[in-house]
mmCIF file with all atom_site columns, C-alpha atoms in Angstrom:
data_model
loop_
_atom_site.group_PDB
_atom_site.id
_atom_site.type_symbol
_atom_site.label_atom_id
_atom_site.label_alt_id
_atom_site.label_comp_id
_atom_site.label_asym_id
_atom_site.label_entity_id
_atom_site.label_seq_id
_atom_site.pdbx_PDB_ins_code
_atom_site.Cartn_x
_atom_site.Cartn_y
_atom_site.Cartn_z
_atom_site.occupancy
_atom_site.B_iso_or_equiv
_atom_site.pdbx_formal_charge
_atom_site.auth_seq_id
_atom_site.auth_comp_id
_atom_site.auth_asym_id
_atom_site.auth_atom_id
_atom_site.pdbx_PDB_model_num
ATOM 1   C CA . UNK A 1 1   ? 111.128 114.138 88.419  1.00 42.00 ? 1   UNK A CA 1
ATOM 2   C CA . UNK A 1 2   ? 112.935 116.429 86.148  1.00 53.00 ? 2   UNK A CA 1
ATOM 3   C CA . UNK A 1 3   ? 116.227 116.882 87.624  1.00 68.00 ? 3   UNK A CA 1
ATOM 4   C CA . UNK A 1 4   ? 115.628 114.374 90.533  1.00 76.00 ? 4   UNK A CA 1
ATOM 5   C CA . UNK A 1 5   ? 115.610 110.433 89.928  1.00 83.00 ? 5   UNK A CA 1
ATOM 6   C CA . UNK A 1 6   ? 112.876 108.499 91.319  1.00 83.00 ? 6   UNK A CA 1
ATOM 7   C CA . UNK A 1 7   ? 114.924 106.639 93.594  1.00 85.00 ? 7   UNK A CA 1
ATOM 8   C CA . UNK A 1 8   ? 116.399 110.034 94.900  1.00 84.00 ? 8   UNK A CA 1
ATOM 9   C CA . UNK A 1 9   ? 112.893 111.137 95.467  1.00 79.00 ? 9   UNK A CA 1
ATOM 10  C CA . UNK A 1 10  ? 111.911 108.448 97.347  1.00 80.00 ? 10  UNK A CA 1
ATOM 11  C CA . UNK A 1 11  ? 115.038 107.913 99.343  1.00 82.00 ? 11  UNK A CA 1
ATOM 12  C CA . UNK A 1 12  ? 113.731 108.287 102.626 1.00 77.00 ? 12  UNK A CA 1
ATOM 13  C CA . UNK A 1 13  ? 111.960 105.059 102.240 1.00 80.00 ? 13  UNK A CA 1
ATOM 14  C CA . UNK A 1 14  ? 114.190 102.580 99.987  1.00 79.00 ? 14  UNK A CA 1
ATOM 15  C CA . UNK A 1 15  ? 117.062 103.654 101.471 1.00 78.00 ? 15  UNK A CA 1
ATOM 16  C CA . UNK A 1 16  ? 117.096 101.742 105.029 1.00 72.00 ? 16  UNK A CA 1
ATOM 17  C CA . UNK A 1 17  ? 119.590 104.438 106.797 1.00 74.00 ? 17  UNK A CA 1
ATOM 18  C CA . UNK A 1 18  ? 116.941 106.983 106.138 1.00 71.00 ? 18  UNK A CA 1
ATOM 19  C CA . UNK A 1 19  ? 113.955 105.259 107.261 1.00 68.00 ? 19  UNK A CA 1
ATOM 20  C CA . UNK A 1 20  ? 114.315 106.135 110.773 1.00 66.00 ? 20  UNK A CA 1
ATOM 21  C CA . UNK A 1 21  ? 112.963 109.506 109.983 1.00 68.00 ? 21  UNK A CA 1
ATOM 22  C CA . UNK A 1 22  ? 109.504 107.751 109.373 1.00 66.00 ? 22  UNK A CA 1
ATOM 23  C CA . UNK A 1 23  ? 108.114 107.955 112.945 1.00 61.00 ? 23  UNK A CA 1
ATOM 24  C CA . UNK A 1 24  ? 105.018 105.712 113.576 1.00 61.00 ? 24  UNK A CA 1
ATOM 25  C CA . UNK A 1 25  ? 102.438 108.970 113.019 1.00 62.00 ? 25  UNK A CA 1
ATOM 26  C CA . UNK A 1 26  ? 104.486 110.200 110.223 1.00 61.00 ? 26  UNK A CA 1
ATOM 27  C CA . UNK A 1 27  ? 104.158 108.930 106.329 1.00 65.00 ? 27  UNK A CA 1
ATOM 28  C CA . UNK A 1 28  ? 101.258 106.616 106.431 1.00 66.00 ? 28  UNK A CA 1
ATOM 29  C CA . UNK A 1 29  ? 100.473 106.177 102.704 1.00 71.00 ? 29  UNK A CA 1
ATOM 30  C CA . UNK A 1 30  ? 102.214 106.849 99.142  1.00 73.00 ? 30  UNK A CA 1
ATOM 31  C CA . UNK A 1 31  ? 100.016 107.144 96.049  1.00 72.00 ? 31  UNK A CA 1
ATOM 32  C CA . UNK A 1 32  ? 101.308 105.749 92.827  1.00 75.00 ? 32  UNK A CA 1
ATOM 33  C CA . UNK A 1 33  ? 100.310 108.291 90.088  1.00 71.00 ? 33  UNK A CA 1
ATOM 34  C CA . UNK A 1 34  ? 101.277 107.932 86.552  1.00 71.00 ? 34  UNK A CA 1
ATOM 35  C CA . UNK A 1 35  ? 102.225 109.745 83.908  1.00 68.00 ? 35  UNK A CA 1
ATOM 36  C CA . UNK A 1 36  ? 102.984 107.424 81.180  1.00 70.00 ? 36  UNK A CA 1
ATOM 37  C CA . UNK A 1 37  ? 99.738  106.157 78.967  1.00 65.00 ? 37  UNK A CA 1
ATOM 38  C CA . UNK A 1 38  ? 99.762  102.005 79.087  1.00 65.00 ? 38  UNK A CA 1
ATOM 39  C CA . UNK A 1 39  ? 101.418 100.340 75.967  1.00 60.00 ? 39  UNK A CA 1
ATOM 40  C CA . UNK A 1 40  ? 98.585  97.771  74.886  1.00 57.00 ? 40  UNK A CA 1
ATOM 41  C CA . UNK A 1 41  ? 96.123  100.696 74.379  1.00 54.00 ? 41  UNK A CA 1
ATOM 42  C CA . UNK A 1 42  ? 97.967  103.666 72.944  1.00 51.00 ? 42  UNK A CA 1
ATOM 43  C CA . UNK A 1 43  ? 96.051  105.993 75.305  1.00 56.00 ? 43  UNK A CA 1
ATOM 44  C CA . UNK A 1 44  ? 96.700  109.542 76.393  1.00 57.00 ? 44  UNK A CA 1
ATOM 45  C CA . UNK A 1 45  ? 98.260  110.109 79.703  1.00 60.00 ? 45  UNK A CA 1
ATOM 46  C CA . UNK A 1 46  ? 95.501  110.157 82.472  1.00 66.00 ? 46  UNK A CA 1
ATOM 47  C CA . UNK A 1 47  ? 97.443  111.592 84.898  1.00 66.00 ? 47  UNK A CA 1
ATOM 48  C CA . UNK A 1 48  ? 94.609  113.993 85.405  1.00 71.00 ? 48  UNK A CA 1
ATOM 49  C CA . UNK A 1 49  ? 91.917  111.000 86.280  1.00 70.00 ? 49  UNK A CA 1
ATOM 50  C CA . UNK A 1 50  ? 94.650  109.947 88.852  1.00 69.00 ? 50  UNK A CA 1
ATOM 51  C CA . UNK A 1 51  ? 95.190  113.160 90.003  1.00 73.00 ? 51  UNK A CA 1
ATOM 52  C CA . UNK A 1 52  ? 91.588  113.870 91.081  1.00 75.00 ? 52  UNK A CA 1
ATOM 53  C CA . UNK A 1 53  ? 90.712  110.176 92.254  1.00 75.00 ? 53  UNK A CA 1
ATOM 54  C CA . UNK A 1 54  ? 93.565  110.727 94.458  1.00 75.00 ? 54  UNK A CA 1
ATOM 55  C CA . UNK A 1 55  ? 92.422  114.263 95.444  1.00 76.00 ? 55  UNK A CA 1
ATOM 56  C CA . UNK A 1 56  ? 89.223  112.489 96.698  1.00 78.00 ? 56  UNK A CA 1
ATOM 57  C CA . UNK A 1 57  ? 90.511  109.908 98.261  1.00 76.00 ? 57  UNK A CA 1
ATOM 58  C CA . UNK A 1 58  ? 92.575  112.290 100.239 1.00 76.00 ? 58  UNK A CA 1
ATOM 59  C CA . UNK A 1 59  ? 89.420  114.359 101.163 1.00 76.00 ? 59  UNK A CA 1
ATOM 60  C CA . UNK A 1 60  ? 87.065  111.373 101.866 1.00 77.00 ? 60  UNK A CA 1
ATOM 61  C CA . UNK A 1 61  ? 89.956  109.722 104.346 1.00 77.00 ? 61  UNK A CA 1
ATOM 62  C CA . UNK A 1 62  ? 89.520  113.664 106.156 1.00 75.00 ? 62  UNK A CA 1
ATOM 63  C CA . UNK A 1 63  ? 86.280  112.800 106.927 1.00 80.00 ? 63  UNK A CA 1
ATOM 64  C CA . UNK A 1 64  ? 84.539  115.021 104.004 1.00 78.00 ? 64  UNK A CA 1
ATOM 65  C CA . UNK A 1 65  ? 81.547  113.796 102.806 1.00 80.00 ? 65  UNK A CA 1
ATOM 66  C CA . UNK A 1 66  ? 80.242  113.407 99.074  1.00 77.00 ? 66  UNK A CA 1
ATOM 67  C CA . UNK A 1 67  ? 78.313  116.319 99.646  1.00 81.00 ? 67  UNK A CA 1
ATOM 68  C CA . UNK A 1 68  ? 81.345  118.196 100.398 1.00 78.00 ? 68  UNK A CA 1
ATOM 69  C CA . UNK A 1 69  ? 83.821  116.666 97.898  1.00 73.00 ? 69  UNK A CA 1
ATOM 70  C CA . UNK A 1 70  ? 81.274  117.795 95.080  1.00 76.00 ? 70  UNK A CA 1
ATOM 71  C CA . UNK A 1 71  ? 81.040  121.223 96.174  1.00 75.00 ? 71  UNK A CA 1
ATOM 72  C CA . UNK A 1 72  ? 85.083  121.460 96.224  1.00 71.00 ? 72  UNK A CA 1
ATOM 73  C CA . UNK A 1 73  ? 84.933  119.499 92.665  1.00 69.00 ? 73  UNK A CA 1
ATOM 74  C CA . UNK A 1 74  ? 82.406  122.452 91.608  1.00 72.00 ? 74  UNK A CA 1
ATOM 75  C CA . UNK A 1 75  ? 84.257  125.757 92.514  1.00 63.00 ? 75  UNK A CA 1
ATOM 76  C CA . UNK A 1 76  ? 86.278  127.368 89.989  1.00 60.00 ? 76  UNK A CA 1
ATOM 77  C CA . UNK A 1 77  ? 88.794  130.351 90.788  1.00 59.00 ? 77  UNK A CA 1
ATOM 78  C CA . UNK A 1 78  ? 87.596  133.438 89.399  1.00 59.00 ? 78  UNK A CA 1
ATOM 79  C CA . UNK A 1 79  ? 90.141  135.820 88.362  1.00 54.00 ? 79  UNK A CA 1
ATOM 80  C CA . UNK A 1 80  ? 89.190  139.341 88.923  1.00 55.00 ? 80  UNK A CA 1
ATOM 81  C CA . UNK A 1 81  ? 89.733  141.921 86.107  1.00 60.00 ? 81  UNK A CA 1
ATOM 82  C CA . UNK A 1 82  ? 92.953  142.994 86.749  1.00 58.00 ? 82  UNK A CA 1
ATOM 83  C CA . UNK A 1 83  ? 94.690  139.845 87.439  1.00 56.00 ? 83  UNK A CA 1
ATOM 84  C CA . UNK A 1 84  ? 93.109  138.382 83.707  1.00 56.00 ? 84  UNK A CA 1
ATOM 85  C CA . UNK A 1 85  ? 94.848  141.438 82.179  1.00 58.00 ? 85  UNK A CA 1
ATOM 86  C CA . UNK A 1 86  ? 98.208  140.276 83.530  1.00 55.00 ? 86  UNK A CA 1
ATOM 87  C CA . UNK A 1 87  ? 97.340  136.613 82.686  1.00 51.00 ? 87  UNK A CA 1
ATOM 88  C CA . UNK A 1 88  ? 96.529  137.385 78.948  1.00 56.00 ? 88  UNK A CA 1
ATOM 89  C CA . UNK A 1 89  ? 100.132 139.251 79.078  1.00 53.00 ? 89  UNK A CA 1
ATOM 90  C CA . UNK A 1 90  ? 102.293 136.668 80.165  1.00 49.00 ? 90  UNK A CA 1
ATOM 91  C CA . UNK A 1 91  ? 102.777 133.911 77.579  1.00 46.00 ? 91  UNK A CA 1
ATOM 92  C CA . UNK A 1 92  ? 103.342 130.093 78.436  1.00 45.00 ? 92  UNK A CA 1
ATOM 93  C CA . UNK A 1 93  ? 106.975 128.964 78.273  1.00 43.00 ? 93  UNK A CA 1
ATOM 94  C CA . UNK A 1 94  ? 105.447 125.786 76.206  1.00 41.00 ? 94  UNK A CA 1
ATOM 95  C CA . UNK A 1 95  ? 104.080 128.718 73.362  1.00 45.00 ? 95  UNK A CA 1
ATOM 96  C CA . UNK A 1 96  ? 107.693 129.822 73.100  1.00 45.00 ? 96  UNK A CA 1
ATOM 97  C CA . UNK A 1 97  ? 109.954 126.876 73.059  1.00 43.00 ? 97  UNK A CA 1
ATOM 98  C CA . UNK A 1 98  ? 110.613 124.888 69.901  1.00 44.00 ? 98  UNK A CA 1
ATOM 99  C CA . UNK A 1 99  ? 113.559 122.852 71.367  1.00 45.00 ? 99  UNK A CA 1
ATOM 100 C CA . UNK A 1 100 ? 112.366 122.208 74.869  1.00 47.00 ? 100 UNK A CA 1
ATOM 101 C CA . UNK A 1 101 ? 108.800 122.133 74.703  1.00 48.00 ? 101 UNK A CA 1
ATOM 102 C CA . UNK A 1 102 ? 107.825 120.136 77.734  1.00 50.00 ? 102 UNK A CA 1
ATOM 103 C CA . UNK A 1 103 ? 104.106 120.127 77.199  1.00 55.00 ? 103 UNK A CA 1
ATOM 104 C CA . UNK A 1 104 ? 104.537 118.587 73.525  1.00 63.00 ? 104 UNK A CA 1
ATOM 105 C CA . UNK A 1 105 ? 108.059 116.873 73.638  1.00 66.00 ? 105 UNK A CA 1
ATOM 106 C CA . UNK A 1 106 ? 109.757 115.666 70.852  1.00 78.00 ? 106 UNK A CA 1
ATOM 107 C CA . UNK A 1 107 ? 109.763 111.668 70.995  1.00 80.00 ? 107 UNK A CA 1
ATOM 108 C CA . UNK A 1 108 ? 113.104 110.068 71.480  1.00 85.00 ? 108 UNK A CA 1
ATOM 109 C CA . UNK A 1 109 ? 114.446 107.724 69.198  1.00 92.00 ? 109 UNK A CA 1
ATOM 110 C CA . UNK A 1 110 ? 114.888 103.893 70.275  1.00 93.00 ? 110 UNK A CA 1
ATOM 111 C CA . UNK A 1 111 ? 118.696 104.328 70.739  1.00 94.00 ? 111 UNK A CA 1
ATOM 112 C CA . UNK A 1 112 ? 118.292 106.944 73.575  1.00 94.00 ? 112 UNK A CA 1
ATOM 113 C CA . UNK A 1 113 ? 114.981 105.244 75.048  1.00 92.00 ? 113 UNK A CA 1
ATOM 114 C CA . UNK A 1 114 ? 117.172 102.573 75.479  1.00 94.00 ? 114 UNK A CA 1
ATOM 115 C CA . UNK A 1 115 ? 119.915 104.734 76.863  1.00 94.00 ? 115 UNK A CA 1
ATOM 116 C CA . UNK A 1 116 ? 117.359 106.664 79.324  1.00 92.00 ? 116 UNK A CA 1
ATOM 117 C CA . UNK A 1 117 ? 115.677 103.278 80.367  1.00 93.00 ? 117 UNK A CA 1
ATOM 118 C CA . UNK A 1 118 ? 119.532 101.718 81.624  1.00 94.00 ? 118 UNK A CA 1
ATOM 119 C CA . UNK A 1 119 ? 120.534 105.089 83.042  1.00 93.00 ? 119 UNK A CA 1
ATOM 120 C CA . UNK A 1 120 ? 117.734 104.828 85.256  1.00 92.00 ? 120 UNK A CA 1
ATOM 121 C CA . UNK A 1 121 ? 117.751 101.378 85.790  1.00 92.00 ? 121 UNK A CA 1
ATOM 122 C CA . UNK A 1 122 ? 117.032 101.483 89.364  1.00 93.00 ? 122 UNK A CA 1
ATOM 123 C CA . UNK A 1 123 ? 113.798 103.483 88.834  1.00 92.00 ? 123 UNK A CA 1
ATOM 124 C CA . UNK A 1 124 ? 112.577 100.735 87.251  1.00 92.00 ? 124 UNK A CA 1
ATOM 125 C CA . UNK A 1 125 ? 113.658 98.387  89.869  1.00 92.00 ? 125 UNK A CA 1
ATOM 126 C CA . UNK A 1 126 ? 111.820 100.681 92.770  1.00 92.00 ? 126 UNK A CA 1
ATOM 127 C CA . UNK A 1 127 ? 108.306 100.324 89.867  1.00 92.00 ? 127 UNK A CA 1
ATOM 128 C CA . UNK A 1 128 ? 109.437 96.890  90.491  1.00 92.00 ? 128 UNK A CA 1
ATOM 129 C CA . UNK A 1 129 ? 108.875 96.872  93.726  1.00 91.00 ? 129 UNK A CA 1
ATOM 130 C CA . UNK A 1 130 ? 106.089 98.771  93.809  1.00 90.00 ? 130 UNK A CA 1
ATOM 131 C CA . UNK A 1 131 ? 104.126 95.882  92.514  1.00 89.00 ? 131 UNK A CA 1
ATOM 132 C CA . UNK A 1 132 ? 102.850 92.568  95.136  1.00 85.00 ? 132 UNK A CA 1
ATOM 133 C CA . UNK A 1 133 ? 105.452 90.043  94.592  1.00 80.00 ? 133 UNK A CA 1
ATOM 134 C CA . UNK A 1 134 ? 103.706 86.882  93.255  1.00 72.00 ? 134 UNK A CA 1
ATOM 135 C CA . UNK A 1 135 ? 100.523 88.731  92.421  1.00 60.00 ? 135 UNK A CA 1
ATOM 136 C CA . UNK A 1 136 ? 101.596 90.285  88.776  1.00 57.00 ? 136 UNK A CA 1
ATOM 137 C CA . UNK A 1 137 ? 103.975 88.858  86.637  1.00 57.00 ? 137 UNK A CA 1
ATOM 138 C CA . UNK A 1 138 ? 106.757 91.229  85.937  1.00 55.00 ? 138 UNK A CA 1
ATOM 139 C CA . UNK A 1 139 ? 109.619 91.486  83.768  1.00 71.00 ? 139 UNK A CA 1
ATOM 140 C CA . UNK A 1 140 ? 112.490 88.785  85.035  1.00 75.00 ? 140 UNK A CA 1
ATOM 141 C CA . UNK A 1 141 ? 115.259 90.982  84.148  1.00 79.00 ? 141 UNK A CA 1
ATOM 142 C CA . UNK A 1 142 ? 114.503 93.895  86.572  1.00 85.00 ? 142 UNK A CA 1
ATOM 143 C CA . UNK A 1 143 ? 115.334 93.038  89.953  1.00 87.00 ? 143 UNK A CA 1
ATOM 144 C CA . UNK A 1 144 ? 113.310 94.056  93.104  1.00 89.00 ? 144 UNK A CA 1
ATOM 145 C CA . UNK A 1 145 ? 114.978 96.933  95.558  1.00 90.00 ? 145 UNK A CA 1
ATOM 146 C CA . UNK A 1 146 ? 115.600 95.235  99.159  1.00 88.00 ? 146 UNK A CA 1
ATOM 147 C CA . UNK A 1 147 ? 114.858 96.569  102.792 1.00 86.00 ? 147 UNK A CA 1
ATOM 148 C CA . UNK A 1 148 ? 112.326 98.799  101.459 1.00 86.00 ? 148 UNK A CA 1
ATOM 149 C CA . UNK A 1 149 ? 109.818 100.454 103.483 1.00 83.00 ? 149 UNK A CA 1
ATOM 150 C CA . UNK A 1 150 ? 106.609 98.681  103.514 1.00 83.00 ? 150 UNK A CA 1
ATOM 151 C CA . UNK A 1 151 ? 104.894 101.888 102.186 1.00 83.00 ? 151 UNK A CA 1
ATOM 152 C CA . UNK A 1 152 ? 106.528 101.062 98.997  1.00 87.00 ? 152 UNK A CA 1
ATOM 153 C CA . UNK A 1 153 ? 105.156 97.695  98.878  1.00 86.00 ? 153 UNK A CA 1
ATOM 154 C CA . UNK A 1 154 ? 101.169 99.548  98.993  1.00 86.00 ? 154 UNK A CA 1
ATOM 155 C CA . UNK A 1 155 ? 101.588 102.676 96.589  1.00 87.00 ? 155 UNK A CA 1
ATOM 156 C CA . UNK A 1 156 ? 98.543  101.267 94.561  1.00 87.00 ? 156 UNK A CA 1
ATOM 157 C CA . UNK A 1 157 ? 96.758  100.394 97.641  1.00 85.00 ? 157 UNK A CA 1
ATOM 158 C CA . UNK A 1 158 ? 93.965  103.673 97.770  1.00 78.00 ? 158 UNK A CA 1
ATOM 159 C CA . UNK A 1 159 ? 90.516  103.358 96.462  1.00 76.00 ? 159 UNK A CA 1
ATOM 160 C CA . UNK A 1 160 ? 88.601  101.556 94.829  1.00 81.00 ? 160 UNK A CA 1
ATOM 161 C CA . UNK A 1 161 ? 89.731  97.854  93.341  1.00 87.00 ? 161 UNK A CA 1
ATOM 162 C CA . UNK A 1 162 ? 89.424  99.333  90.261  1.00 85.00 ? 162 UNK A CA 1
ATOM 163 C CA . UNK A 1 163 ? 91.751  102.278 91.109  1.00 82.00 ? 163 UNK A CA 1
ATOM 164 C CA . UNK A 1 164 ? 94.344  99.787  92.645  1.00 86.00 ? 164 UNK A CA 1
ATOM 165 C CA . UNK A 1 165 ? 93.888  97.280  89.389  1.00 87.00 ? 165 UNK A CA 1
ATOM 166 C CA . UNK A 1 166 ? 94.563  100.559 87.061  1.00 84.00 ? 166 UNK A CA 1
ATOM 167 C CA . UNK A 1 167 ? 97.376  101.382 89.416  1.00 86.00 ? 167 UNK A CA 1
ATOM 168 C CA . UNK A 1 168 ? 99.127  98.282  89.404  1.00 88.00 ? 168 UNK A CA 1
ATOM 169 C CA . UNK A 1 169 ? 98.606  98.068  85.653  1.00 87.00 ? 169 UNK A CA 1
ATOM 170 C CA . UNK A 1 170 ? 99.990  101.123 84.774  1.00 86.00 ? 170 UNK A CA 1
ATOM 171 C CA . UNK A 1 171 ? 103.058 100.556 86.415  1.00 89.00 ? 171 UNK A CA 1
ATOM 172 C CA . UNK A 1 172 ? 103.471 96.852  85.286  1.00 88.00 ? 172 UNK A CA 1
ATOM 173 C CA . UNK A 1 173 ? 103.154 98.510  81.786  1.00 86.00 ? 173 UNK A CA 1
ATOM 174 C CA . UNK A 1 174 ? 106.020 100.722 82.296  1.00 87.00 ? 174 UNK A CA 1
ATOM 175 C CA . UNK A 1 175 ? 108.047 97.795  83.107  1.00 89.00 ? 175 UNK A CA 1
ATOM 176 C CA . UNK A 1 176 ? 106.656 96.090  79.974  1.00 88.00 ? 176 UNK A CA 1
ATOM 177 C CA . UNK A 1 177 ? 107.900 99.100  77.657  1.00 87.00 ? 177 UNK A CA 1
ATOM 178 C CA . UNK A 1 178 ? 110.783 99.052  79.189  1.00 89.00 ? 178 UNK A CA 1
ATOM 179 C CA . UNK A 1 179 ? 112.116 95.328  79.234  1.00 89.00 ? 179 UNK A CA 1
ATOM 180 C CA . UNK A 1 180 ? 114.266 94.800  76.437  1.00 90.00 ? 180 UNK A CA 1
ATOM 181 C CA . UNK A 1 181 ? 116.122 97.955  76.763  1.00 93.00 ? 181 UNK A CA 1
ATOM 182 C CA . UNK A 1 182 ? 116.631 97.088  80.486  1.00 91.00 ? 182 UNK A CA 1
ATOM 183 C CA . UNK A 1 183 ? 117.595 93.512  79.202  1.00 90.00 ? 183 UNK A CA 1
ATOM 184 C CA . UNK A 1 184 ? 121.457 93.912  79.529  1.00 86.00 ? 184 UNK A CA 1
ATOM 185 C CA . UNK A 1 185 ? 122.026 90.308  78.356  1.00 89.00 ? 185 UNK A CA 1
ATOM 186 C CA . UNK A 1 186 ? 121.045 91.324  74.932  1.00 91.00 ? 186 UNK A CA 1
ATOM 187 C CA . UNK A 1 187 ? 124.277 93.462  74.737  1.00 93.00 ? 187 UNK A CA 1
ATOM 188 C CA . UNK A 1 188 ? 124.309 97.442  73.974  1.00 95.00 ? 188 UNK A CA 1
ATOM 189 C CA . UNK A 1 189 ? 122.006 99.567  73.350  1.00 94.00 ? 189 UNK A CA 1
ATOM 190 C CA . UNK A 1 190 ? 123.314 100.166 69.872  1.00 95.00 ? 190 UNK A CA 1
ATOM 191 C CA . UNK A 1 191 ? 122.708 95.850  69.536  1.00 95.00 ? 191 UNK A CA 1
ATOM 192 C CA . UNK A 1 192 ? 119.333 95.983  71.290  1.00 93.00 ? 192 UNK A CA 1
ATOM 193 C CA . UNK A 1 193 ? 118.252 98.634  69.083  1.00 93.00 ? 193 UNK A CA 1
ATOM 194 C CA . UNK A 1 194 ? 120.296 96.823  65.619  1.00 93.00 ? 194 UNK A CA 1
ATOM 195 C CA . UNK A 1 195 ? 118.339 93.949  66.429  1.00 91.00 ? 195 UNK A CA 1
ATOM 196 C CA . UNK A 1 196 ? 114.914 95.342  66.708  1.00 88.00 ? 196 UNK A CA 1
ATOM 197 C CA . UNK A 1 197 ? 115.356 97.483  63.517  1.00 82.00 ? 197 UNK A CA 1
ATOM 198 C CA . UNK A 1 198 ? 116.348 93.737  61.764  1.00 78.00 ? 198 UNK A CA 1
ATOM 199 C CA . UNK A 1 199 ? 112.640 92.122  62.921  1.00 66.00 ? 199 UNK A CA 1
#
């Protein structure tokens, strides 16, 4: 969400003034894909393993069958002749791009995590809310959203148990990176991050 919070992205359904534009047939589900890897195990991103269990959900709830999900899995675009020529010309803005390279990003220092994570505060309160109340213990210090759509409420609710346990846990983990910078009691950002240099 580049330009775009997450809150203005999902607007039409945290926003109760927009909701009426839902009509009964209309948005059934939301999928909860991440991007970020968890905290506790230093992985790699795996948005792509979300990507394509949600890509088969999506196909099996169309009424394809195994059979036919494996032979979509299986095809690979062929380029013909031509169209690799003008491919192999073109270069990859990520090749090019010391400064903003968006495929290998340069980390951000504590000070403006901390910065990012309060700016965006209410992202963090939608994740919030994204997660069963009572079910997962969540950070204190971020505060639900109210009058959500119930859609929001069942973003990790697709798949498998272990797709919806991976779900939830992903997104509780965001919180859990998060929480001290979103911690506002601690003072400023420039204290929050004094104070973790000190231990």
């Amino acid at each position: 969400h580049a330009n775009l919070a997450l809150t203005d992205w999902f607007d039409f359904v945290i926003n109760p003034k927009n909701q009426s534009i839902i009509t009964p047939d209309g948005v059934q589900t939301l999928m909860a894909i991440t991007t970020e890897p968890r905290v506790e195990s230093n992985s790699e991103s795996r948005l792509d393993w979300h990507t394509q269990q949600a890509v088969l959900k999506i196909y099996a709830d169309n009424g394809l069958n195994n059979e036919q999900i494996g032979l979509i899995l299986k095809h690979k675009p062929q380029l013909s002749e031509d169209k690799k020529s003008k491919a192999e010309k073109k270069t990859h803005s990520s090749t090019t791009s010391s400064v903003t390279n968006i495929v290998n990003p340069i980390p951000l220092r504590k000070l403006g995590e901390c910065c990012l994570a309060r700016y965006f505060r209410d992202d963090y309160r939608l994740i919030k809310t994204m997660l069963p109340e009572g079910e997962v213990d969540t950070i204190a210090n971020v505060s639900r959203l109210e009058d959500v759509n119930p859609l929001v409420n069942s973003v990790c609710n697709w798949g498998s148990n272990e797709l919806r346990m991976s779900c939830l846990a992903d997104l509780e983990s965001m919180l859990h990176r998060r929480a001290l910078f979103l911690e506002e009691s601690r003072g400023s950002c420039q204290k929050v991050v004094a104070n973790l240099n000190d231990s």
